[in-house]
PDB file of C-alpha atoms in Angstrom:
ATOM      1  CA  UNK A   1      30.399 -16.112 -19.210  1.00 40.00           C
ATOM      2  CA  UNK A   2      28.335 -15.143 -21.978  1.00 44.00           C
ATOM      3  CA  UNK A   3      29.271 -17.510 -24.443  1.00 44.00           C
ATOM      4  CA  UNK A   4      25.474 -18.236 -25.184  1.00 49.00           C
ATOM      5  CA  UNK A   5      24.764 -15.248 -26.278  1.00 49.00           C
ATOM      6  CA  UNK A   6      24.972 -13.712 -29.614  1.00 47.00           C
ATOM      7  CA  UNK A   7      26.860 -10.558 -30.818  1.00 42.00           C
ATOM      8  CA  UNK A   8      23.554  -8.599 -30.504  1.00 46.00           C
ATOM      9  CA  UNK A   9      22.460  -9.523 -27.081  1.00 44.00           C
ATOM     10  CA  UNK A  10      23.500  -6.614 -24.344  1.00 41.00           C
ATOM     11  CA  UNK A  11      25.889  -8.259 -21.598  1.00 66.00           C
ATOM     12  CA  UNK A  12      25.675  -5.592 -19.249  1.00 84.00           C
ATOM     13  CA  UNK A  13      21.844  -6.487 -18.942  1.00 94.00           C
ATOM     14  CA  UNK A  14      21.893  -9.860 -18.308  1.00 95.00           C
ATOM     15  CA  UNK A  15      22.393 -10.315 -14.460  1.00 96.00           C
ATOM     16  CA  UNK A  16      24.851 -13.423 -13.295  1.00 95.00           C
ATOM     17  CA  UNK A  17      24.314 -13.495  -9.508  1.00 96.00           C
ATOM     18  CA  UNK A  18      28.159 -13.631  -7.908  1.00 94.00           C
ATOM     19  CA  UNK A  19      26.946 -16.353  -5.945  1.00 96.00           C
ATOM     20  CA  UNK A  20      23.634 -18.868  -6.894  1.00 96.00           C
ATOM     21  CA  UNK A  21      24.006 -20.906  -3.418  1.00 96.00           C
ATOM     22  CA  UNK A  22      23.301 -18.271  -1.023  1.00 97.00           C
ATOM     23  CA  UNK A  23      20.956 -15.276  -0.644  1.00 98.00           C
ATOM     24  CA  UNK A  24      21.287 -12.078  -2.675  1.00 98.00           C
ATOM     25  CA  UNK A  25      21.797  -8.874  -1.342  1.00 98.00           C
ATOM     26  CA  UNK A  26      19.598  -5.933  -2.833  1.00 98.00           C
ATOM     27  CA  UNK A  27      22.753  -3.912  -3.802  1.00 97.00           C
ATOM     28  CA  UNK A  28      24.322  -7.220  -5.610  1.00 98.00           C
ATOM     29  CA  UNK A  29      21.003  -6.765  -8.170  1.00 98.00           C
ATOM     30  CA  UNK A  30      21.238  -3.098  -8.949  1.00 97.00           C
ATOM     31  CA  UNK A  31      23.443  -0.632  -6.954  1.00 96.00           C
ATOM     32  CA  UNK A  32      20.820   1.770  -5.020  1.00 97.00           C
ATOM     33  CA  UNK A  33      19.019  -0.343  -2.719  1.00 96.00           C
ATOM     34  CA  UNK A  34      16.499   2.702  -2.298  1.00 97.00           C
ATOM     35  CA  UNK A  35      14.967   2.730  -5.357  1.00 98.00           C
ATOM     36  CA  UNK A  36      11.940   0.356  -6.020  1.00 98.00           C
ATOM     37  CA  UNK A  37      12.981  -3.020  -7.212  1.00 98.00           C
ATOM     38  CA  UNK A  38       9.628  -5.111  -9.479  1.00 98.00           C
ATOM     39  CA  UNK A  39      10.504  -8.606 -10.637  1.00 98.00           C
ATOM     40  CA  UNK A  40       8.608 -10.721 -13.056  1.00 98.00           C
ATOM     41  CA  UNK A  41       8.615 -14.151 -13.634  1.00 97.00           C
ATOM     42  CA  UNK A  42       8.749 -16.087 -16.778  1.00 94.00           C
ATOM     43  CA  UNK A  43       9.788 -12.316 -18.812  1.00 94.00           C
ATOM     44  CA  UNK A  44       9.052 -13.727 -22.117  1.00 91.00           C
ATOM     45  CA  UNK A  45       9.729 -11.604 -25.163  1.00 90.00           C
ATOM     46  CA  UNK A  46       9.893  -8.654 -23.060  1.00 93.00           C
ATOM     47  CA  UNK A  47       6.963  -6.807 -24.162  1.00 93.00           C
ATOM     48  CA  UNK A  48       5.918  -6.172 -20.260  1.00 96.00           C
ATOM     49  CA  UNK A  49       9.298  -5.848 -18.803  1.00 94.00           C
ATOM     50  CA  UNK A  50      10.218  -2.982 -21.204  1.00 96.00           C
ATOM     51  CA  UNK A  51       7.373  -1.046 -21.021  1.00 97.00           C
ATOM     52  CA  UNK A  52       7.469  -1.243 -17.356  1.00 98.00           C
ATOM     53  CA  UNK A  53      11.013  -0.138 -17.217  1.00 97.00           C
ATOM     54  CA  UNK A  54      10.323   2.850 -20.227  1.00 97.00           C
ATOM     55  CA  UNK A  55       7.306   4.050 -18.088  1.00 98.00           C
ATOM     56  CA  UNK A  56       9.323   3.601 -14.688  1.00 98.00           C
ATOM     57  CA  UNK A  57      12.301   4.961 -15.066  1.00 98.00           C
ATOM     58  CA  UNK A  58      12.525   5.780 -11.011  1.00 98.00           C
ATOM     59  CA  UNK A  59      12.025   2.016 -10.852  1.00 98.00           C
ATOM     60  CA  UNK A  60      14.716  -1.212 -11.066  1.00 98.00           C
ATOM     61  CA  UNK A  61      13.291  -4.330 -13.121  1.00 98.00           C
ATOM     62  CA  UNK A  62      14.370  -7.586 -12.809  1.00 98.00           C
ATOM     63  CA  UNK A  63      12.961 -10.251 -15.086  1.00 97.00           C
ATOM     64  CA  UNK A  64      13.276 -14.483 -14.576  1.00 97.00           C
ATOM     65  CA  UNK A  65      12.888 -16.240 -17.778  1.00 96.00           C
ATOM     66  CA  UNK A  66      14.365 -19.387 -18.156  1.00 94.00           C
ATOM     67  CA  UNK A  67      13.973 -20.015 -22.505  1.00 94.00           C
ATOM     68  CA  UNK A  68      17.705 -18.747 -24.142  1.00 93.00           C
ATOM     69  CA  UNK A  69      16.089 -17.316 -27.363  1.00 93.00           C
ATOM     70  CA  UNK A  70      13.267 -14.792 -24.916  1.00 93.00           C
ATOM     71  CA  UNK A  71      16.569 -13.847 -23.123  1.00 94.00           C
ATOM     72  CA  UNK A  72      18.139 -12.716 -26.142  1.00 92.00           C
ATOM     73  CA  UNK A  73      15.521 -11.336 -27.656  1.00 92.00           C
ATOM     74  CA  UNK A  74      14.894  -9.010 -24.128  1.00 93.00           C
ATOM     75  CA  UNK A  75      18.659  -8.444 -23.915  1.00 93.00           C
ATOM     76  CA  UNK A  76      18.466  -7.157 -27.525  1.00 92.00           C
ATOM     77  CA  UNK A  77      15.608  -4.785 -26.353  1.00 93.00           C
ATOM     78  CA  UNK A  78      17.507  -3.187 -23.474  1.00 93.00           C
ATOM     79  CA  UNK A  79      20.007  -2.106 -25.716  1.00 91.00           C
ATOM     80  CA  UNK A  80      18.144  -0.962 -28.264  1.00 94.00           C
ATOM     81  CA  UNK A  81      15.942   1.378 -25.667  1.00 95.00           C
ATOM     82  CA  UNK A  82      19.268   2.073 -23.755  1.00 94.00           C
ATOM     83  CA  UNK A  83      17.711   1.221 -20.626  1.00 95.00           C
ATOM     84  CA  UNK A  84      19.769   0.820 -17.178  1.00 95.00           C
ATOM     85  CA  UNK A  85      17.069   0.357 -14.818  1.00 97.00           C
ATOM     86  CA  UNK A  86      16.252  -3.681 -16.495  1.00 97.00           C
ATOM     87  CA  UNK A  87      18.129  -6.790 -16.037  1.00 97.00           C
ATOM     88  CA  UNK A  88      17.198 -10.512 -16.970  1.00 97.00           C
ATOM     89  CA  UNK A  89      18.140 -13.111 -14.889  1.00 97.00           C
ATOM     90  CA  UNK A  90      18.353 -16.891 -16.421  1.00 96.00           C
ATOM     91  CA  UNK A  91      16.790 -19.087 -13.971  1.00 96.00           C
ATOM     92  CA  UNK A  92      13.998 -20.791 -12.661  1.00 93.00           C
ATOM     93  CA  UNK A  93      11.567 -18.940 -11.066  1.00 93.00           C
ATOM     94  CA  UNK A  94      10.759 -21.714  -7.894  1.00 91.00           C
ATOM     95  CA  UNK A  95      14.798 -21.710  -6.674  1.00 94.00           C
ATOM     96  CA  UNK A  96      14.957 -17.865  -7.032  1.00 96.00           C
ATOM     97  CA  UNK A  97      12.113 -16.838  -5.073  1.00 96.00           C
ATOM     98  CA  UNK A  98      12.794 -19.909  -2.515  1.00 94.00           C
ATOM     99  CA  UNK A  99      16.214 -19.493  -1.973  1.00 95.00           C
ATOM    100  CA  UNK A 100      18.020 -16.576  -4.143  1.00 97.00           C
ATOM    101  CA  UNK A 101      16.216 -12.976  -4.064  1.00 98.00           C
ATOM    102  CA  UNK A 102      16.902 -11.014  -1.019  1.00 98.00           C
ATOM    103  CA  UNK A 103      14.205 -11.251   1.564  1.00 98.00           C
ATOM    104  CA  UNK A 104      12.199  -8.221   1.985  1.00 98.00           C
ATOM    105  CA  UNK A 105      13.090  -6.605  -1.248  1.00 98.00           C
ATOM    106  CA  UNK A 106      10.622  -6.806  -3.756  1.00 98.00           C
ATOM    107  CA  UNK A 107       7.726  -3.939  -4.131  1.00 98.00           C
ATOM    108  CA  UNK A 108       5.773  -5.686  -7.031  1.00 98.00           C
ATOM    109  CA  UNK A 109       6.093  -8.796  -7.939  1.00 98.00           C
ATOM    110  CA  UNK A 110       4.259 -10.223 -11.288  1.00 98.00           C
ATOM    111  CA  UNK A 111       3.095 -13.534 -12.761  1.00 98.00           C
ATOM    112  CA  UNK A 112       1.463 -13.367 -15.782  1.00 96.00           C
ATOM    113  CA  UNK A 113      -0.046 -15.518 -18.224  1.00 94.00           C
ATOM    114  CA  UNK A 114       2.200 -18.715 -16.864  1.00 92.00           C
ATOM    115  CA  UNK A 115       2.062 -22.306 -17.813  1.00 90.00           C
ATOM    116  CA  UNK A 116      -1.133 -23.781 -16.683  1.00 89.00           C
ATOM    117  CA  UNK A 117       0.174 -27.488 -16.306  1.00 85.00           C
ATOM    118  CA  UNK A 118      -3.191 -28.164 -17.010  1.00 85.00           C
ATOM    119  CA  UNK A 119      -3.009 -32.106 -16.607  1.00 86.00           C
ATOM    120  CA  UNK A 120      -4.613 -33.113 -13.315  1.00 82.00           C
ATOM    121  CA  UNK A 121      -1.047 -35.133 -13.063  1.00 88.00           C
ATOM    122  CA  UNK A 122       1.208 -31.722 -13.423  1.00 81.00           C
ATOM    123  CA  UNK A 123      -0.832 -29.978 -10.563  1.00 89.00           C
ATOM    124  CA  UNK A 124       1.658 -29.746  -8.276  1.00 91.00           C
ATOM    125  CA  UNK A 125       3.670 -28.058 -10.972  1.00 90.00           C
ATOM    126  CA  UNK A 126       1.937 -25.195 -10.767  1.00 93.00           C
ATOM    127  CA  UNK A 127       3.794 -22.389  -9.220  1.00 94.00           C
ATOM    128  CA  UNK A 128       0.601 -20.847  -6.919  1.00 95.00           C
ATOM    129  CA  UNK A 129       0.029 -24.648  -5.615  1.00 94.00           C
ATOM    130  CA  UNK A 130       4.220 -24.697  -4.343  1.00 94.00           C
ATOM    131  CA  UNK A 131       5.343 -24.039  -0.604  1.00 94.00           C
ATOM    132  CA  UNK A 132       8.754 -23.055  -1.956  1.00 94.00           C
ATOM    133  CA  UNK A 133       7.046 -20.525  -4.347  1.00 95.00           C
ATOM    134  CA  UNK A 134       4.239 -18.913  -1.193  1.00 97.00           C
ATOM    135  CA  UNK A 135       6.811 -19.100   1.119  1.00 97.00           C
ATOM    136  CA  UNK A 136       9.504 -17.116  -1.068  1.00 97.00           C
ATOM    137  CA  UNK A 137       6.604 -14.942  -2.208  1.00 98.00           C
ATOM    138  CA  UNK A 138       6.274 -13.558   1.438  1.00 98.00           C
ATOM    139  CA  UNK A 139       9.860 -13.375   2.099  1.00 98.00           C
ATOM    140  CA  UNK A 140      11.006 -12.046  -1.036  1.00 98.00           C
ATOM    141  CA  UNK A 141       8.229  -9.196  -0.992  1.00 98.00           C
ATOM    142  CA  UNK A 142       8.371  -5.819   1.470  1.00 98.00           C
ATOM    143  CA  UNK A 143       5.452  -5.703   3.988  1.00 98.00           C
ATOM    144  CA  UNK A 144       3.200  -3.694   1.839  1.00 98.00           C
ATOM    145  CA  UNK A 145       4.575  -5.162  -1.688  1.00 98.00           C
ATOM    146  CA  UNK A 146       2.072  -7.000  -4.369  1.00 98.00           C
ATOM    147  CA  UNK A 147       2.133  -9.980  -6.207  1.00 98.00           C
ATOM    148  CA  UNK A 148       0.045  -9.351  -9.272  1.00 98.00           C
ATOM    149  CA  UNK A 149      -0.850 -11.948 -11.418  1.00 98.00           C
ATOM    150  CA  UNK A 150      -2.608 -12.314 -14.812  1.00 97.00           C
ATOM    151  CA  UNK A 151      -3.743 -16.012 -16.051  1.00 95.00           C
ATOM    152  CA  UNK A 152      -6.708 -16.753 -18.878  1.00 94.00           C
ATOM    153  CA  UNK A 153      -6.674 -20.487 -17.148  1.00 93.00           C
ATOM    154  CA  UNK A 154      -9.696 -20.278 -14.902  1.00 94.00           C
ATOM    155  CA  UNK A 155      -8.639 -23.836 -13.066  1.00 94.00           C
ATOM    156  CA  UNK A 156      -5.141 -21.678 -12.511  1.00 95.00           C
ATOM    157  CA  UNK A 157      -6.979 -18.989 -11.089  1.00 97.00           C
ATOM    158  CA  UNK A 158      -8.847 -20.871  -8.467  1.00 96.00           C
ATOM    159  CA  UNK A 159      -5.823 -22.134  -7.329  1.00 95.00           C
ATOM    160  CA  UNK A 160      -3.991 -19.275  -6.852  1.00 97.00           C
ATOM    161  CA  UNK A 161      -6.869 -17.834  -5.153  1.00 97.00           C
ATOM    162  CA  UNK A 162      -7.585 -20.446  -2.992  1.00 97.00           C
ATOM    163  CA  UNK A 163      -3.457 -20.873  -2.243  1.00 97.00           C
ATOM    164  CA  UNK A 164      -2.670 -17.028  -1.484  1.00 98.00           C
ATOM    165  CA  UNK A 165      -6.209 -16.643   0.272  1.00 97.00           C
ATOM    166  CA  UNK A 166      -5.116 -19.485   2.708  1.00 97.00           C
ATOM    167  CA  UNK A 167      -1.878 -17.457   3.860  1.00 97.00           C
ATOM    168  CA  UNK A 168      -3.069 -15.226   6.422  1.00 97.00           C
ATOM    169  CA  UNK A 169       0.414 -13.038   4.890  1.00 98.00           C
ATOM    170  CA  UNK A 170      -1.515 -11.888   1.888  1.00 98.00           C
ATOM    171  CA  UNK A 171      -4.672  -9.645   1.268  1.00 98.00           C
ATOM    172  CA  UNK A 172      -6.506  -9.428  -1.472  1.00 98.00           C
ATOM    173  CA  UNK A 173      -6.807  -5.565  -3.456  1.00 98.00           C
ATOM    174  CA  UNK A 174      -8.873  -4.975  -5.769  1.00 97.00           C
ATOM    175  CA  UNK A 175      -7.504  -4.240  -9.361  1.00 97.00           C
ATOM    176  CA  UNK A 176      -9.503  -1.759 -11.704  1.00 94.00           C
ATOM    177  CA  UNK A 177      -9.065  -1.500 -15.045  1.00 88.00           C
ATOM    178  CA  UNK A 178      -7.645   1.977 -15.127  1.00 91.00           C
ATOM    179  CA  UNK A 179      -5.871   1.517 -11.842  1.00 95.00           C
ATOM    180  CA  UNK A 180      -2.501   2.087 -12.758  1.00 97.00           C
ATOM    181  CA  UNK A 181      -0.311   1.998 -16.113  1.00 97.00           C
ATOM    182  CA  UNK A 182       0.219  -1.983 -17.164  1.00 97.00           C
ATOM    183  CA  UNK A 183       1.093  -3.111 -20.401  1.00 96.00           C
ATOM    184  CA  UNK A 184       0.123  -6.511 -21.745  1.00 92.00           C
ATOM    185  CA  UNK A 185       2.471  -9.373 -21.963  1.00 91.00           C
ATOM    186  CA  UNK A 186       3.173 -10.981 -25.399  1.00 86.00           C
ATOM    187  CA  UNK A 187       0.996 -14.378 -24.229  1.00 85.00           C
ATOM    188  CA  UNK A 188      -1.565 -11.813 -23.224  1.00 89.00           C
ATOM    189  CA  UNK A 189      -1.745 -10.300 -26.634  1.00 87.00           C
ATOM    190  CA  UNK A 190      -2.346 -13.766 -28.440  1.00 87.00           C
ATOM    191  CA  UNK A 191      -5.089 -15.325 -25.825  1.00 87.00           C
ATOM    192  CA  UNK A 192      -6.997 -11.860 -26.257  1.00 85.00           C
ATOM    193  CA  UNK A 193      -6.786 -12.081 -29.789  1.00 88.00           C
ATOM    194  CA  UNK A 194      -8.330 -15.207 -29.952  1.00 88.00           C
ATOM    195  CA  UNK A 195     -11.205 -14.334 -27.941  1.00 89.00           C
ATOM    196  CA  UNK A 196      -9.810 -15.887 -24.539  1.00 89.00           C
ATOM    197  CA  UNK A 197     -10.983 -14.142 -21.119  1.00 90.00           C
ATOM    198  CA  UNK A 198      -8.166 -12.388 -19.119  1.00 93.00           C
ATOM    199  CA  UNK A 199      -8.354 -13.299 -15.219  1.00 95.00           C
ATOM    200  CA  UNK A 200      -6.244 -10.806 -12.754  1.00 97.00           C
ATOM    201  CA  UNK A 201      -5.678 -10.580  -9.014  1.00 98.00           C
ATOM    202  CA  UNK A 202      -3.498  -8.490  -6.686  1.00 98.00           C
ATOM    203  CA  UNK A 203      -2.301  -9.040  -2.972  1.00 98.00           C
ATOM    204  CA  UNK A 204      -0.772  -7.113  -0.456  1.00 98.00           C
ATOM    205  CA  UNK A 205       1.647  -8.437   1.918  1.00 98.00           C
ATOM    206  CA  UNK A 206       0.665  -7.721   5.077  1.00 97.00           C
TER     207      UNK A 206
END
């Protein structure tokens, strides 16, 4: 099963659900089904994931990211930090939260910096414009979880605002700087750096 990976990569990280045609159960993802469970989608490198994980130990992490070499490269991080409380998941984000992840499951749920598709022809490509992706975001996520999401694509922005604030299952919170302990992503890091404005948004599911 893990012939894609290399020698470095740490196996016991990577999650391979037992089944990808049926809904998970919380316990198939990581043993204690009491302990928070955060996912993020489209991991990259892993420079959110494992600071998340390092600053949260009391927490389970469970990244999508569908690119081989930014699932290595996270795997490779795991190990190296020794940390049990963070698995990757190779997939699509769309199919997961549609159809895979356990309903009701999810405290936090995070989006950040993702592809804009920002040809008026790949609009519908965007995940905040896609029923499968809304309507898995309110099953996947506990009454009283957020989805949190960080984009510097102002067009991308208005969408997801305008898609979540038309779902009478979300409310918007607001999100101060200082509100709670959130590192940046790798994409973050290089639109800041060249001078790019950072948009963010959190909802509750009510």
């Amino acid at each position: 099963m893990w012939g894609f990976l290399t020698k470095e990569a740490a196996p016991m990280s990577l999650f391979i659900p037992p089944d990808y045609f049926r809904e998970l159960r919380r316990e198939e993802i990581f043993p204690d089904a009491t302990r928070p469970l955060e996912v993020e989608l489209g991991s990259g490198d892993g420079s959110f994931f494992l600071g998340m994980a390092e600053h949260y130990p009391e927490r389970d992490f469970l990244g999508l990211e569908r690119m081989l070499g930014r699932v290595e490269k996270t795997l490779k991080k795991l190990g190296k930090a020794g940390l049990t409380n963070g698995k990757i998941l190779r997939l699509e984000s769309g199919y997961s939260m549609g159809w895979l992840l356990p309903t009701a499951s999810v405290s936090r749920l995070h989006l950040l910096c993702p592809d804009p598709w920002p040809k008026k022809k790949h609009v519908a490509r965007r995940l905040v414009n896609q029923d499968e992706f809304l309507n898995g975001l309110a099953r996947v996520l506990k009454p009283g979880g957020e989805f949190l999401l960080k984009t510097d694509d102002a067009v991308y922005f208005e969408d997801a605002q305008a898609s979540l604030g038309a779902r009478a299952e979300f409310k918007r919170l607001d999100w101060p700087e200082d509100a709670f302990f959130y590192p940046t992503t790798d994409f973050e890091q290089y639109w800041l750096s060249l001078g790019r404005t950072m948009n963010r948004a959190r909802w509750r599911r009510v």
